[in-house]
């Protein structure tokens, strides 16, 4: 499903586009093209749909835009496989039309032909999908059928078959439920964080059975639910049901993710296992805001008021989750107020600082300044005052005939521009496109400063909303918005272009969500303008520098968070609550600061996740798989940056199919996964091997040239010694590129660090470290790592800790290394296979 989510402004010295001419490469050999993950030949793809095994074929339908490389015109693409490894792309299955887009859903075989769509000799395949109606935006469930093994489809004339008058009712997963001899539908009430269950005898008439939720993680919409039974530890007499609920944003690693619940299903109702009431680690309370004032803490501005709040403030949604009677709440006078609340200085003498946090999701950004201050002096290239564009030239309709004077009809409230005019391409909504180009000028100063807001669609995206600097006909600098109507200060360093002739071009080529751009006050200056902080955060300051930071999740419910203080033992520190945001959710909530020896866990950390990486979403499973196997696949992307990843002429990949199981791990039943066995058919020859090696505080090549490559299957086992961290680095190369796959013994976590993995600057939420809890078993850690041209999938232990991350390394980065930090580890064994393309 599409969702517009907040991201940060993306600036780059030049568009992070292709290190090679991808457009000139033969199909399926482009620079980042996956070799053993399914991708369509061209155009946008997201959620897997209609997963079904029928007559020897695994069917993979998927959300697809037949008309471009960005989200839009959603339809069902189609591919088939006999082994879940070798895929054949087929023609478009279900197309959008003038009335509807075809959103996510499922498919079944009507073996008894109860629908009458086929015959008993040739029963129909029936797709159950969400009709996203263009007139009014309602979502309802509809049918289509095929009598030729899914090659051609007909939409049912009686559609929709299930509607409740909602704009957030989608993604039906339908299966046969044998005990009641009826069809069971699991479908999402997305913004209510609920899943509904319906029953039908004929796939056309549906009866409501029950609802589940809210529960677990609720920081974003619930989408693409899936319900299925699995035997625990392979015992057919001990069966539990698994309910997978995908969430966006609000996943464990940020943005999109797949969470799950384990419980029982009685034919009508799903009941999740009770995990009990969470009790955080005990400790010493530093500040609980129970006094009449802030005590020794000092406030600036007006956002925090004169003292702790007693709960909800005027105009605010209901606040809950705080302890006692008081909390810090920066919603005084609404989101328009700003300020800080700072603790006295203290000496760090505990291992962790635990606290409760809520409010807006506006992270701390290094390099920003707290206050805007005056703009640097310089030459104004355009301030869009005076009621016209002057000598600037327009194409298309997005810019109109003159600058906008503020917020346009249907648009969220604009803020942050100067004077009376600005560029605002929301004219007639996001549907219009065009360009606005300046006259030629000479670059005679070191910086070009400007204000920018609107959509986050970088210059190298298929459908950009971007501000571009063009020299000699080439885009040499670009910037895009951050999916907000607050214009932010930004700057390009152009000192290397001194004396060059240039033009500024503003491009709006996007008709989807946030398909517009806001620009104002473009200036040449010898002084760089620094971006102004927009954070709503709780920060730990050491030596006056922010070293730890947490933010809310756009929720008025406070949840636990924790800072690891161990690196700062003995140092002087302060706690600072910061509200510098005046837009939506421009406030922060905090309570119960506690010094403790163990970290508190948030709802996100206590929830169960099918994958802890950034790039596994809309995960659903195949029905009717041979041998009763439960096999699952997910969209290998994230809505935080899905439209900006630097791939062309396609955008979007699916994970490798995974075999799912329930296993008892550390005394608790967990959903585990491993790559399907058939993936091993792509292994080429014998593996390169190594083992029995102790690595001490070093990084060394693994095995040698035989282990290097861009498409690899790696199995590795380590015995713990005294290293704090150890593991493998893959896709290493010149310039320090590396993707680190490690184990942290101090936190008992598997992690993937992609901060230096290659192209990471297309979106500020892309680089980072993803972590998954993983306990060593008998002093050993086992890893299975799949490396492709633009991804890593890491399976730890028995598959209870999985991290899936996209990476975009240089093609020349193909090294593999083993490392240990602050101690030694024994590499018991490593085996590395090169993997062929499934198309070979």
PDB file of N, CA, C and O in Angstrom, residues 106-131:
ATOM      1  N   UNK A 106      -5.304 -11.409  -2.216  1.00  0.00           N
ATOM      2  CA  UNK A 106      -4.874 -12.801  -2.240  1.00  0.00           C
ATOM      3  C   UNK A 106      -5.582 -13.542  -3.363  1.00  0.00           C
ATOM      4  O   UNK A 106      -6.383 -12.961  -4.102  1.00  0.00           O
ATOM      5  N   UNK A 107      -5.291 -14.838  -3.500  1.00  0.00           N
ATOM      6  CA  UNK A 107      -5.926 -15.648  -4.540  1.00  0.00           C
ATOM      7  C   UNK A 107      -6.136 -17.061  -4.010  1.00  0.00           C
ATOM      8  O   UNK A 107      -5.351 -17.568  -3.201  1.00  0.00           O
ATOM      9  N   UNK A 108      -7.198 -17.691  -4.476  1.00  0.00           N
ATOM     10  CA  UNK A 108      -7.519 -19.063  -4.086  1.00  0.00           C
ATOM     11  C   UNK A 108      -7.989 -19.823  -5.324  1.00  0.00           C
ATOM     12  O   UNK A 108      -8.252 -19.238  -6.377  1.00  0.00           O
ATOM     13  N   UNK A 109      -8.114 -21.149  -5.192  1.00  0.00           N
ATOM     14  CA  UNK A 109      -8.723 -21.976  -6.226  1.00  0.00           C
ATOM     15  C   UNK A 109     -10.099 -22.414  -5.721  1.00  0.00           C
ATOM     16  O   UNK A 109     -10.201 -23.030  -4.654  1.00  0.00           O
ATOM     17  N   UNK A 110     -11.121 -22.076  -6.460  1.00  0.00           N
ATOM     18  CA  UNK A 110     -12.490 -22.475  -6.115  1.00  0.00           C
ATOM     19  C   UNK A 110     -12.726 -23.870  -6.690  1.00  0.00           C
ATOM     20  O   UNK A 110     -13.341 -24.032  -7.747  1.00  0.00           O
ATOM     21  N   UNK A 111     -12.227 -24.891  -5.977  1.00  0.00           N
ATOM     22  CA  UNK A 111     -12.199 -26.259  -6.510  1.00  0.00           C
ATOM     23  C   UNK A 111     -13.592 -26.797  -6.827  1.00  0.00           C
ATOM     24  O   UNK A 111     -13.766 -27.576  -7.775  1.00  0.00           O
ATOM     25  N   UNK A 112     -14.582 -26.403  -6.044  1.00  0.00           N
ATOM     26  CA  UNK A 112     -15.944 -26.888  -6.268  1.00  0.00           C
ATOM     27  C   UNK A 112     -16.741 -25.996  -7.206  1.00  0.00           C
ATOM     28  O   UNK A 112     -17.921 -26.278  -7.469  1.00  0.00           O
ATOM     29  N   UNK A 113     -16.122 -24.937  -7.718  1.00  0.00           N
ATOM     30  CA  UNK A 113     -16.785 -23.971  -8.598  1.00  0.00           C
ATOM     31  C   UNK A 113     -18.067 -23.421  -7.979  1.00  0.00           C
ATOM     32  O   UNK A 113     -19.068 -23.233  -8.665  1.00  0.00           O
ATOM     33  N   UNK A 114     -18.017 -23.121  -6.686  1.00  0.00           N
ATOM     34  CA  UNK A 114     -19.183 -22.561  -6.010  1.00  0.00           C
ATOM     35  C   UNK A 114     -19.513 -21.180  -6.559  1.00  0.00           C
ATOM     36  O   UNK A 114     -20.677 -20.782  -6.632  1.00  0.00           O
ATOM     37  N   UNK A 115     -18.496 -20.462  -7.007  1.00  0.00           N
ATOM     38  CA  UNK A 115     -18.735 -19.123  -7.557  1.00  0.00           C
ATOM     39  C   UNK A 115     -19.409 -19.171  -8.921  1.00  0.00           C
ATOM     40  O   UNK A 115     -20.009 -18.190  -9.357  1.00  0.00           O
ATOM     41  N   UNK A 116     -19.267 -20.297  -9.629  1.00  0.00           N
ATOM     42  CA  UNK A 116     -19.785 -20.390 -10.990  1.00  0.00           C
ATOM     43  C   UNK A 116     -18.926 -19.684 -12.014  1.00  0.00           C
ATOM     44  O   UNK A 116     -19.328 -19.534 -13.172  1.00  0.00           O
ATOM     45  N   UNK A 117     -17.724 -19.285 -11.623  1.00  0.00           N
ATOM     46  CA  UNK A 117     -16.840 -18.589 -12.556  1.00  0.00           C
ATOM     47  C   UNK A 117     -16.183 -19.552 -13.544  1.00  0.00           C
ATOM     48  O   UNK A 117     -15.666 -19.115 -14.573  1.00  0.00           O
ATOM     49  N   UNK A 118     -16.126 -20.844 -13.203  1.00  0.00           N
ATOM     50  CA  UNK A 118     -15.500 -21.834 -14.083  1.00  0.00           C
ATOM     51  C   UNK A 118     -16.401 -23.049 -14.208  1.00  0.00           C
ATOM     52  O   UNK A 118     -17.616 -22.925 -14.299  1.00  0.00           O
ATOM     53  N   UNK A 119     -15.791 -24.218 -14.197  1.00  0.00           N
ATOM     54  CA  UNK A 119     -16.535 -25.479 -14.201  1.00  0.00           C
ATOM     55  C   UNK A 119     -15.879 -26.399 -13.181  1.00  0.00           C
ATOM     56  O   UNK A 119     -14.765 -26.146 -12.709  1.00  0.00           O
ATOM     57  N   UNK A 120     -16.542 -27.503 -12.865  1.00  0.00           N
ATOM     58  CA  UNK A 120     -15.933 -28.435 -11.919  1.00  0.00           C
ATOM     59  C   UNK A 120     -14.709 -29.097 -12.528  1.00  0.00           C
ATOM     60  O   UNK A 120     -13.772 -29.454 -11.817  1.00  0.00           O
ATOM     61  N   UNK A 121     -14.707 -29.250 -13.853  1.00  0.00           N
ATOM     62  CA  UNK A 121     -13.533 -29.822 -14.511  1.00  0.00           C
ATOM     63  C   UNK A 121     -12.409 -28.799 -14.615  1.00  0.00           C
ATOM     64  O   UNK A 121     -11.237 -29.153 -14.605  1.00  0.00           O
ATOM     65  N   UNK A 122     -12.783 -27.556 -14.732  1.00  0.00           N
ATOM     66  CA  UNK A 122     -11.792 -26.490 -14.840  1.00  0.00           C
ATOM     67  C   UNK A 122     -12.148 -25.394 -13.832  1.00  0.00           C
ATOM     68  O   UNK A 122     -12.680 -24.345 -14.188  1.00  0.00           O
ATOM     69  N   UNK A 123     -11.860 -25.647 -12.542  1.00  0.00           N
ATOM     70  CA  UNK A 123     -12.234 -24.669 -11.511  1.00  0.00           C
ATOM     71  C   UNK A 123     -11.472 -23.370 -11.677  1.00  0.00           C
ATOM     72  O   UNK A 123     -10.330 -23.362 -12.148  1.00  0.00           O
ATOM     73  N   UNK A 124     -12.083 -22.284 -11.272  1.00  0.00           N
ATOM     74  CA  UNK A 124     -11.434 -20.983 -11.466  1.00  0.00           C
ATOM     75  C   UNK A 124     -10.438 -20.662 -10.358  1.00  0.00           C
ATOM     76  O   UNK A 124     -10.587 -21.072  -9.214  1.00  0.00           O
ATOM     77  N   UNK A 125      -9.395 -19.903 -10.714  1.00  0.00           N
ATOM     78  CA  UNK A 125      -8.616 -19.166  -9.722  1.00  0.00           C
ATOM     79  C   UNK A 125      -9.379 -17.875  -9.448  1.00  0.00           C
ATOM     80  O   UNK A 125      -9.852 -17.223 -10.387  1.00  0.00           O
ATOM     81  N   UNK A 126      -9.490 -17.523  -8.183  1.00  0.00           N
ATOM     82  CA  UNK A 126     -10.237 -16.320  -7.810  1.00  0.00           C
ATOM     83  C   UNK A 126      -9.303 -15.392  -7.027  1.00  0.00           C
ATOM     84  O   UNK A 126      -8.703 -15.801  -6.025  1.00  0.00           O
ATOM     85  N   UNK A 127      -9.165 -14.193  -7.514  1.00  0.00           N
ATOM     86  CA  UNK A 127      -8.390 -13.165  -6.810  1.00  0.00           C
ATOM     87  C   UNK A 127      -9.350 -12.326  -5.977  1.00  0.00           C
ATOM     88  O   UNK A 127     -10.422 -11.938  -6.452  1.00  0.00           O
ATOM     89  N   UNK A 128      -8.970 -12.073  -4.731  1.00  0.00           N
ATOM     90  CA  UNK A 128      -9.731 -11.212  -3.843  1.00  0.00           C
ATOM     91  C   UNK A 128      -8.840 -10.008  -3.543  1.00  0.00           C
ATOM     92  O   UNK A 128      -7.798 -10.156  -2.901  1.00  0.00           O
ATOM     93  N   UNK A 129      -9.196  -8.850  -4.037  1.00  0.00           N
ATOM     94  CA  UNK A 129      -8.320  -7.688  -3.953  1.00  0.00           C
ATOM     95  C   UNK A 129      -9.083  -6.488  -3.408  1.00  0.00           C
ATOM     96  O   UNK A 129     -10.320  -6.498  -3.329  1.00  0.00           O
ATOM     97  N   UNK A 130      -8.336  -5.456  -3.041  1.00  0.00           N
ATOM     98  CA  UNK A 130      -8.962  -4.221  -2.579  1.00  0.00           C
ATOM     99  C   UNK A 130      -9.148  -3.267  -3.751  1.00  0.00           C
ATOM    100  O   UNK A 130      -8.181  -2.905  -4.421  1.00  0.00           O
ATOM    101  N   UNK A 131     -10.389  -2.887  -3.978  1.00  0.00           N
ATOM    102  CA  UNK A 131     -10.687  -1.824  -4.935  1.00  0.00           C
ATOM    103  C   UNK A 131     -10.474  -0.487  -4.235  1.00  0.00           C
ATOM    104  O   UNK A 131     -11.133  -0.180  -3.238  1.00  0.00           O
TER     105      UNK A 131
END
